[in-house]
Structures are given as structure tokens and as C-alpha cells.
Amino acid sequence: MGVVEKIKEIEDEMARTQKNKATEYHLGLLKAKLARYRAQLLEPATKSGGPGTGFDVQKSGDARVALIGFPSVGKSTLLSKCTHTVSESASYEFTTLTAIPGVIEHQGARIQLLDLPGIVEGASQGRGRGRQVVSTAKTADLIVIMLDATKSEEQRRLLEIELDAVGIRLNKRKPDIVFKRKTTGGITINNTVKLTKTDERTIRTILAGYKLHNCDVMIREDITTDEFIDVLIGNRKYIPCLYVYNKIDAISLEQVAKLAHEDHTVVISCEMNLNLDYLIERMWDDLGLVKVYTKKRGAHPDLADPVCLRKGATVEGKSSKFNPHAQKVGLNHVMQDEDVVSIFTK
């Protein structure tokens, strides 16, 4: 039995199993096995299983945004509208043929926008260049999921399933768990909060399934079994995501308003050029970029060429008496948007 068949068998068994307190232990075992098989499927041991031609796109600029969606949702059109890059496309159900990069210049930043080939159902198992698509998506600082506003919400659910299956966690942060391997001493599990979504027995079972018999585990939030497996595997990517609904010119105003009020959502029309500027502003906000202006001693800051950093980045520098707006910054100074810092050369 191949890996794909084993995955299907476990998924079927999980679907048949009722979720209650009595089955938590059994479901924990199944989830641990499923995570292991999915890792085997997507990360083959041989080099021949690596990414395909055309997906080795060098990361450039201040941030990377990956465009993901089913075929014919308007990704190629959005790329050309925002970056003036032509993406090879066709009128049928398979448009972009390879990964096409473009650059958005916004507020002094260069944001790489990467149009990935349309995902098909089963991409997480390698269908339709799925491995190449998702491996490239994992390198993004922001994922934009393009959706067709004229179609059902099933499209969004299917894309979330495919990305979740390959370890991409959308709009989530890494669970507050500290896991440390050791050579002896057995398993020690401590938690600072009450666990209501899993229990110690399930956690110990999962550890045994991964042949981990000596380790320390500190849990600092009320986690689920899936979240514990994510931390244990260690290769999950927690990436912010914007859901972009295209073709709003083809639906009613009531439908537009409903979609626009959903979390992490932007509504646009590529055909009518509606809301594209706002979409770029939302990308900027969700990327968490800030502009920092540098200045040399005795000179005014160069406001035309900012340095773009991520929120939370720290810099080391000194203040300058020549500019009252220059910041006194240290190694642990957290940069704010439009800070001015002095640079000194020896």
C-alpha cells in the first residue's frame, strides 16, 4: 500500500470515528500517523522528488506575496494590473503555466508578487504540480488566496484544506509550547493552564508514536492535539493570509457587503479596476512593514529612499544633534514607521 492510499485510509477512519472524550486517544494516534505520512509524501528523500522547473524563483525585494487560487480566478490579471508583468495565460481552466514574479512598488518598498500555477484539488498529494506550488508558498511573507465571488464558499474551504495538509497555517501564530529532547530521564509534561482540548495521555501517546521517550514539554496555552503535533514536527509555517474575492462586479451589492465584512478579506474587480489600491494597502499592513530613513552626519535624512523593515525588527545606531527628529536607538530598539536614524561611517 502506497503513502497516498495510507493517507486515504486514515482519513476515512477519522471520518467514521465519532469525536468525544472516549475517542480522543484513538484520534490522537490517527492524527500523528497522518502527519507523518503527509510529511513523507511532500518531502521525498531523493533529489528527483524536488521542485519542478520554473519554480526556483529567487526571493527579492523587501517582502514576498504568493498568489494562490484555483485556475481562472484572475490571478494573472491581478499580477499584470499591480506590477505591469505579463503572465502567460489561456481562456480555459488552466491559466498560469509556471511561477511568474512581479514587483509592486509601494511607499518606498519593493514587494515581490508571485503568481503561482492554479491549485487543483489533491495538490497536497502532488496533483497538478502541487508540491512545487506549496513549497514555494511556504517561502512567502504573505499569502493572497484569490477567490471567485460568483462561486460558493466551498472553493475557500478546499484551498484551506490543501494548504493545511502541507503544514501552512493561515492567520495563526505558533502555539506557546516549549519542547526539548534529552537523552535520559523519561518524559516530563508541565502545563501552566488547564487543558480542555487534549490531555496528557494523548500527548504521551503521540510522543511514543514518534519514538520520543526522553523529553521535556512545557505547555503555556490551551492547545489542541493538532497544535501539539505541529510543534512536535517543527516544519509548520505560520503565514498571514488575505482572502481576495474577485469579480464583485458580477454579484449584488448585498453579497459584496457581506464578503467585505469578513475577517482578513478584500473584495475587488480586476476587470473594472475596483479596490485594487486598497488591496495593496492591505498587503502592506498585513506584511507589517515599516519605513526607516537613514541620514549621514551633518546631512538631512534621505526621505526618497527609506529602508523597509518588518515590525519588531531592531537596529543599532546613534542619535544625531544635527536632526531633532533622529531617534536614539539601541540594539533592542523596536522600529516604528517613518523613524529617522543616523548612520556613522569610520
Tab-separated table of C-alpha atoms in Angstrom:
chain	number	residue	atom	x	y	z
A	1	MET	CA	0.000	0.000	0.000
A	2	GLY	CA	1.434	3.387	-1.038
A	3	VAL	CA	1.604	6.538	1.051
A	4	VAL	CA	-1.396	8.127	-0.708
A	5	GLU	CA	-3.522	5.036	-0.016
A	6	LYS	CA	-2.429	5.023	3.636
A	7	ILE	CA	-3.396	8.680	3.967
A	8	LYS	CA	-6.814	7.989	2.436
A	9	GLU	CA	-7.328	5.015	4.760
A	10	ILE	CA	-6.559	7.097	7.873
A	11	GLU	CA	-8.741	9.988	6.690
A	12	ASP	CA	-11.640	7.587	6.122
A	13	GLU	CA	-11.213	6.069	9.587
A	14	MET	CA	-11.125	9.531	11.174
A	15	ALA	CA	-14.302	10.478	9.315
A	16	ARG	CA	-16.059	7.366	10.627
A	17	THR	CA	-14.932	7.929	14.226
A	18	GLN	CA	-17.235	9.962	16.443
A	19	LYS	CA	-15.483	12.777	18.277
A	20	ASN	CA	-15.972	12.502	22.012
A	21	LYS	CA	-13.978	12.044	25.192
A	22	ALA	CA	-13.771	8.280	24.714
A	23	THR	CA	-12.241	8.534	21.231
A	24	GLU	CA	-9.731	11.358	21.875
A	25	TYR	CA	-6.906	8.874	22.481
A	26	HIS	CA	-7.588	6.930	19.273
A	27	LEU	CA	-7.964	10.093	17.181
A	28	GLY	CA	-4.677	11.385	18.569
A	29	LEU	CA	-2.929	8.254	17.292
A	30	LEU	CA	-4.514	8.627	13.868
A	31	LYS	CA	-3.583	12.307	13.609
A	32	ALA	CA	0.035	11.547	14.479
A	33	LYS	CA	0.193	8.851	11.786
A	34	LEU	CA	-1.474	11.129	9.244
A	35	ALA	CA	1.040	13.917	9.894
A	36	ARG	CA	3.953	11.510	9.392
A	37	TYR	CA	2.611	10.156	6.089
A	38	ARG	CA	1.903	13.640	4.744
A	39	ALA	CA	5.473	14.668	5.565
A	40	GLN	CA	6.760	11.624	3.664
A	41	LEU	CA	4.593	12.455	0.669
A	42	LEU	CA	5.692	16.082	0.377
A	43	GLU	CA	9.337	15.735	1.313
A	44	PRO	CA	10.720	12.785	-0.646
A	45	ALA	CA	14.168	11.597	0.325
A	46	THR	CA	15.570	11.634	-3.233
A	47	LYS	CA	16.533	14.722	-5.177
A	48	SER	CA	14.355	13.582	-8.051
A	49	GLY	CA	11.303	14.410	-5.947
A	50	GLY	CA	12.269	18.064	-5.646
A	51	PRO	CA	10.524	21.083	-7.140
A	52	GLY	CA	9.936	21.194	-10.863
A	53	THR	CA	11.384	23.541	-13.447
A	54	GLY	CA	10.292	27.173	-13.259
A	55	PHE	CA	9.525	27.275	-9.540
A	56	ASP	CA	13.026	28.189	-8.428
A	57	VAL	CA	12.264	31.911	-8.296
A	58	GLN	CA	14.766	33.954	-6.323
A	59	LYS	CA	13.252	35.865	-3.456
A	60	SER	CA	13.803	39.574	-3.954
A	61	GLY	CA	12.658	42.924	-2.639
A	62	ASP	CA	11.525	43.703	0.903
A	63	ALA	CA	8.827	41.002	1.109
A	64	ARG	CA	7.231	38.220	-0.930
A	65	VAL	CA	3.480	37.763	-1.517
A	66	ALA	CA	2.261	34.478	-3.029
A	67	LEU	CA	-0.911	34.453	-5.137
A	68	ILE	CA	-2.771	31.164	-4.727
A	69	GLY	CA	-6.098	30.019	-6.108
A	70	PHE	CA	-7.922	27.650	-8.374
A	71	PRO	CA	-7.488	28.162	-12.130
A	72	SER	CA	-9.314	31.081	-13.797
A	73	VAL	CA	-9.917	33.265	-10.722
A	74	GLY	CA	-7.978	36.228	-12.103
A	75	LYS	CA	-4.524	35.830	-10.529
A	76	SER	CA	-2.707	36.570	-13.787
A	77	THR	CA	-4.844	39.649	-14.370
A	78	LEU	CA	-4.163	40.930	-10.858
A	79	LEU	CA	-0.422	40.435	-11.367
A	80	SER	CA	-0.448	42.424	-14.603
A	81	LYS	CA	-2.609	45.212	-13.107
A	82	CYS	CA	-0.485	45.644	-9.983
A	83	THR	CA	3.001	45.065	-11.408
A	84	HIS	CA	2.725	45.517	-15.201
A	85	THR	CA	4.031	41.975	-15.608
A	86	VAL	CA	2.597	39.747	-18.324
A	87	SER	CA	1.689	36.250	-17.134
A	88	GLU	CA	1.199	33.560	-19.768
A	89	SER	CA	-2.447	32.562	-19.628
A	90	ALA	CA	-5.254	30.950	-21.522
A	91	SER	CA	-9.040	31.174	-21.508
A	92	TYR	CA	-9.608	27.629	-20.306
A	93	GLU	CA	-9.447	26.166	-16.813
A	94	PHE	CA	-5.646	26.076	-16.534
A	95	THR	CA	-4.075	29.515	-16.857
A	96	THR	CA	-0.654	30.275	-15.357
A	97	LEU	CA	1.817	27.641	-16.529
A	98	THR	CA	4.690	28.432	-14.151
A	99	ALA	CA	5.532	30.785	-11.271
A	100	ILE	CA	5.598	34.372	-12.553
A	101	PRO	CA	7.149	37.107	-10.381
A	102	GLY	CA	6.311	40.778	-10.472
A	103	VAL	CA	7.169	43.761	-8.273
A	104	ILE	CA	4.817	46.178	-6.513
A	105	GLU	CA	6.486	49.483	-5.591
A	106	HIS	CA	4.610	50.976	-2.654
A	107	GLN	CA	5.675	53.556	-0.053
A	108	GLY	CA	9.311	53.055	-0.966
A	109	ALA	CA	9.127	49.272	-0.630
A	110	ARG	CA	9.596	46.660	-3.325
A	111	ILE	CA	7.138	43.828	-2.760
A	112	GLN	CA	7.580	40.708	-4.875
A	113	LEU	CA	4.203	39.390	-6.058
A	114	LEU	CA	4.442	35.771	-7.170
A	115	ASP	CA	1.674	34.290	-9.325
A	116	LEU	CA	1.696	30.524	-8.719
A	117	PRO	CA	0.028	27.959	-11.006
A	118	GLY	CA	-3.599	27.288	-10.190
A	119	ILE	CA	-4.120	24.725	-7.449
A	120	VAL	CA	-6.273	21.691	-8.196
A	121	GLU	CA	-7.983	19.517	-5.612
A	122	GLY	CA	-5.456	16.976	-4.376
A	123	ALA	CA	-2.487	19.363	-4.670
A	124	SER	CA	-1.321	18.384	-1.187
A	125	GLN	CA	-0.828	14.855	-2.551
A	126	GLY	CA	1.201	16.083	-5.527
A	127	ARG	CA	-1.506	16.583	-8.177
A	128	GLY	CA	-1.181	19.453	-10.645
A	129	ARG	CA	2.356	20.452	-9.622
A	130	GLY	CA	1.013	20.680	-6.091
A	131	ARG	CA	4.365	20.008	-4.419
A	132	GLN	CA	6.081	22.836	-6.280
A	133	VAL	CA	3.234	25.267	-5.593
A	134	VAL	CA	3.033	24.651	-1.856
A	135	SER	CA	6.802	24.537	-1.347
A	136	THR	CA	7.068	27.968	-2.961
A	137	ALA	CA	4.103	29.255	-0.938
A	138	LYS	CA	5.977	28.353	2.245
A	139	THR	CA	8.633	30.945	1.358
A	140	ALA	CA	6.074	33.791	1.279
A	141	ASP	CA	5.687	36.501	3.904
A	142	LEU	CA	2.003	36.824	2.989
A	143	ILE	CA	-0.383	34.553	1.104
A	144	VAL	CA	-3.163	36.038	-1.005
A	145	ILE	CA	-5.870	33.494	-1.763
A	146	MET	CA	-7.771	34.557	-4.868
A	147	LEU	CA	-11.423	33.515	-4.943
A	148	ASP	CA	-14.263	33.900	-7.420
A	149	ALA	CA	-17.033	35.970	-5.839
A	150	THR	CA	-19.600	34.334	-8.138
A	151	LYS	CA	-18.867	30.833	-6.776
A	152	SER	CA	-19.680	29.119	-3.486
A	153	GLU	CA	-17.647	29.215	-0.282
A	154	GLU	CA	-16.615	25.626	-0.990
A	155	GLN	CA	-13.689	26.985	-3.049
A	156	ARG	CA	-12.254	28.690	0.024
A	157	ARG	CA	-12.707	25.614	2.218
A	158	LEU	CA	-10.976	23.349	-0.318
A	159	LEU	CA	-7.969	25.672	-0.630
A	160	GLU	CA	-7.646	25.908	3.153
A	161	ILE	CA	-7.696	22.101	3.379
A	162	GLU	CA	-4.948	21.757	0.748
A	163	LEU	CA	-2.694	24.327	2.438
A	164	ASP	CA	-3.346	22.976	5.923
A	165	ALA	CA	-2.453	19.462	4.750
A	166	VAL	CA	1.058	20.615	3.786
A	167	GLY	CA	1.739	22.433	7.028
A	168	ILE	CA	0.783	26.010	6.140
A	169	ARG	CA	-1.162	27.606	8.988
A	170	LEU	CA	-3.092	30.668	7.817
A	171	ASN	CA	-3.574	33.654	10.142
A	172	LYS	CA	-2.374	31.663	13.139
A	173	ARG	CA	0.589	32.031	15.467
A	174	LYS	CA	2.828	29.260	16.685
A	175	PRO	CA	1.390	27.602	19.829
A	176	ASP	CA	3.123	28.531	23.079
A	177	ILE	CA	4.792	25.176	23.684
A	178	VAL	CA	8.415	24.505	24.611
A	179	PHE	CA	9.666	21.093	23.527
A	180	LYS	CA	13.158	19.881	24.422
A	181	ARG	CA	14.711	16.497	23.653
A	182	LYS	CA	17.038	14.852	26.156
A	183	THR	CA	19.000	11.608	26.361
A	184	THR	CA	17.645	10.213	29.648
A	185	GLY	CA	15.061	10.898	32.320
A	186	GLY	CA	11.856	9.924	30.536
A	187	ILE	CA	9.036	12.286	29.633
A	188	THR	CA	8.134	15.343	31.717
A	189	ILE	CA	4.973	17.272	30.841
A	190	ASN	CA	4.064	20.528	32.574
A	191	ASN	CA	1.268	22.947	31.740
A	192	THR	CA	0.561	26.407	33.131
A	193	VAL	CA	-3.094	26.384	32.022
A	194	LYS	CA	-5.878	23.818	32.177
A	195	LEU	CA	-6.014	21.651	29.052
A	196	THR	CA	-9.583	21.296	27.788
A	197	LYS	CA	-8.951	20.233	24.156
A	198	THR	CA	-6.437	17.444	24.737
A	199	ASP	CA	-4.947	15.584	27.685
A	200	GLU	CA	-1.649	14.199	28.960
A	201	ARG	CA	-2.463	10.645	27.912
A	202	THR	CA	-2.984	11.723	24.301
A	203	ILE	CA	0.221	13.779	24.348
A	204	ARG	CA	2.232	10.837	25.687
A	205	THR	CA	0.730	8.581	23.015
A	206	ILE	CA	1.764	10.995	20.258
A	207	LEU	CA	5.290	11.232	21.669
A	208	ALA	CA	5.524	7.437	21.708
A	209	GLY	CA	4.305	7.340	18.106
A	210	TYR	CA	7.298	9.493	17.139
A	211	LYS	CA	9.604	7.290	19.244
A	212	LEU	CA	10.271	10.121	21.701
A	213	HIS	CA	10.818	8.614	25.139
A	214	ASN	CA	13.017	11.281	26.741
A	215	CYS	CA	11.906	14.900	26.511
A	216	ASP	CA	10.570	17.894	28.422
A	217	VAL	CA	7.302	19.518	27.360
A	218	MET	CA	6.047	22.846	28.711
A	219	ILE	CA	2.560	23.912	27.569
A	220	ARG	CA	1.572	27.536	28.179
A	221	GLU	CA	-1.815	27.716	26.488
A	222	ASP	CA	-4.916	25.577	25.985
A	223	ILE	CA	-3.812	23.712	22.859
A	224	THR	CA	-5.470	21.135	20.632
A	225	THR	CA	-3.976	17.771	19.683
A	226	ASP	CA	-3.289	19.098	16.169
A	227	GLU	CA	-1.384	22.097	17.538
A	228	PHE	CA	0.806	19.844	19.666
A	229	ILE	CA	1.631	17.692	16.619
A	230	ASP	CA	2.506	20.860	14.671
A	231	VAL	CA	5.073	21.907	17.276
A	232	LEU	CA	6.431	18.371	17.521
A	233	ILE	CA	7.001	18.100	13.758
A	234	GLY	CA	8.562	21.548	13.710
A	235	ASN	CA	8.263	22.351	9.989
A	236	ARG	CA	4.954	24.220	10.058
A	237	LYS	CA	4.751	27.689	8.554
A	238	TYR	CA	2.551	30.327	10.191
A	239	ILE	CA	1.771	32.844	7.459
A	240	PRO	CA	-0.697	35.766	7.364
A	241	CYS	CA	-3.340	35.446	4.658
A	242	LEU	CA	-5.685	37.748	2.774
A	243	TYR	CA	-8.774	36.299	1.095
A	244	VAL	CA	-9.378	38.311	-2.079
A	245	TYR	CA	-12.731	37.917	-3.814
A	246	ASN	CA	-12.538	38.900	-7.482
A	247	LYS	CA	-15.397	39.593	-9.936
A	248	ILE	CA	-17.556	41.566	-7.474
A	249	ASP	CA	-18.982	43.437	-10.456
A	250	ALA	CA	-20.945	40.257	-11.216
A	251	ILE	CA	-22.728	39.950	-7.827
A	252	SER	CA	-25.240	42.039	-5.881
A	253	LEU	CA	-24.302	44.889	-3.534
A	254	GLU	CA	-25.682	42.855	-0.622
A	255	GLN	CA	-23.305	39.990	-1.425
A	256	VAL	CA	-20.389	42.409	-1.783
A	257	ALA	CA	-21.131	43.955	1.615
A	258	LYS	CA	-21.347	40.525	3.260
A	259	LEU	CA	-17.985	39.417	1.862
A	260	ALA	CA	-16.283	42.741	2.628
A	261	HIS	CA	-17.134	42.468	6.332
A	262	GLU	CA	-15.480	39.059	6.768
A	263	ASP	CA	-12.145	38.928	8.594
A	264	HIS	CA	-8.942	39.095	6.514
A	265	THR	CA	-10.974	39.764	3.372
A	266	VAL	CA	-10.769	42.237	0.479
A	267	VAL	CA	-13.252	42.473	-2.409
A	268	ILE	CA	-12.066	43.566	-5.861
A	269	SER	CA	-12.797	43.518	-9.558
A	270	CYS	CA	-9.741	43.193	-11.787
A	271	GLU	CA	-11.872	43.750	-14.867
A	272	MET	CA	-13.271	47.060	-13.537
A	273	ASN	CA	-10.128	48.103	-11.579
A	274	LEU	CA	-12.194	48.255	-8.390
A	275	ASN	CA	-10.479	48.405	-4.982
A	276	LEU	CA	-7.010	47.441	-6.247
A	277	ASP	CA	-5.304	50.351	-4.446
A	278	TYR	CA	-6.954	49.300	-1.192
A	279	LEU	CA	-5.767	45.727	-1.734
A	280	ILE	CA	-2.154	46.918	-1.998
A	281	GLU	CA	-2.605	48.946	1.207
A	282	ARG	CA	-3.905	45.829	2.978
A	283	MET	CA	-0.919	43.849	1.726
A	284	TRP	CA	1.367	46.500	3.188
A	285	ASP	CA	-0.444	46.396	6.542
A	286	ASP	CA	-0.524	42.603	6.763
A	287	LEU	CA	3.158	42.324	5.856
A	288	GLY	CA	3.938	44.511	8.855
A	289	LEU	CA	6.441	46.678	7.013
A	290	VAL	CA	7.781	49.970	8.382
A	291	LYS	CA	9.865	52.661	6.674
A	292	VAL	CA	13.095	53.794	8.327
A	293	TYR	CA	15.003	56.798	6.993
A	294	THR	CA	18.771	56.948	7.392
A	295	LYS	CA	20.991	60.035	7.499
A	296	LYS	CA	24.700	60.740	7.483
A	297	ARG	CA	26.331	63.050	9.988
A	298	GLY	CA	25.509	66.658	9.247
A	299	ALA	CA	23.114	65.790	6.416
A	300	HIS	CA	19.361	65.723	6.105
A	301	PRO	CA	17.687	62.298	6.046
A	302	ASP	CA	17.106	60.789	2.619
A	303	LEU	CA	13.299	60.722	2.560
A	304	ALA	CA	13.274	59.433	-1.012
A	305	ASP	CA	14.975	56.131	-0.238
A	306	PRO	CA	13.726	54.532	3.003
A	307	VAL	CA	14.922	51.234	4.394
A	308	CYS	CA	11.962	48.874	4.815
A	309	LEU	CA	11.971	46.554	7.827
A	310	ARG	CA	9.440	44.247	9.436
A	311	LYS	CA	7.641	45.403	12.568
A	312	GLY	CA	9.546	44.168	15.578
A	313	ALA	CA	12.931	44.462	13.868
A	314	THR	CA	15.711	46.016	15.945
A	315	VAL	CA	18.602	48.203	14.854
A	316	GLU	CA	21.724	49.561	16.476
A	317	GLY	CA	22.608	53.193	15.918
A	318	LYS	CA	23.139	56.617	17.463
A	319	SER	CA	21.207	59.854	17.600
A	320	SER	CA	22.432	62.963	15.839
A	321	LYS	CA	22.394	66.518	17.190
A	322	PHE	CA	22.028	67.756	13.611
A	323	ASN	CA	18.490	66.443	13.331
A	324	PRO	CA	15.997	66.766	16.204
A	325	HIS	CA	13.850	64.039	14.620
A	326	ALA	CA	16.602	61.413	14.691
A	327	GLN	CA	15.913	58.564	17.098
A	328	LYS	CA	18.216	57.415	19.871
A	329	VAL	CA	18.223	53.761	19.019
A	330	GLY	CA	19.904	50.789	20.618
A	331	LEU	CA	20.267	47.133	19.837
A	332	ASN	CA	16.829	46.403	21.269
A	333	HIS	CA	15.024	49.410	19.828
A	334	VAL	CA	11.840	48.342	18.058
A	335	MET	CA	11.448	50.382	14.897
A	336	GLN	CA	8.314	52.426	14.250
A	337	ASP	CA	7.068	53.587	10.877
A	338	GLU	CA	8.951	56.611	9.479
A	339	ASP	CA	11.671	56.583	12.180
A	340	VAL	CA	14.829	58.552	11.353
A	341	VAL	CA	18.182	57.072	12.433
A	342	SER	CA	21.706	58.365	11.982
A	343	ILE	CA	24.422	56.251	10.415
A	344	PHE	CA	28.108	56.757	11.064
A	345	THR	CA	30.985	55.515	8.929
A	346	LYS	CA	34.518	55.063	10.200
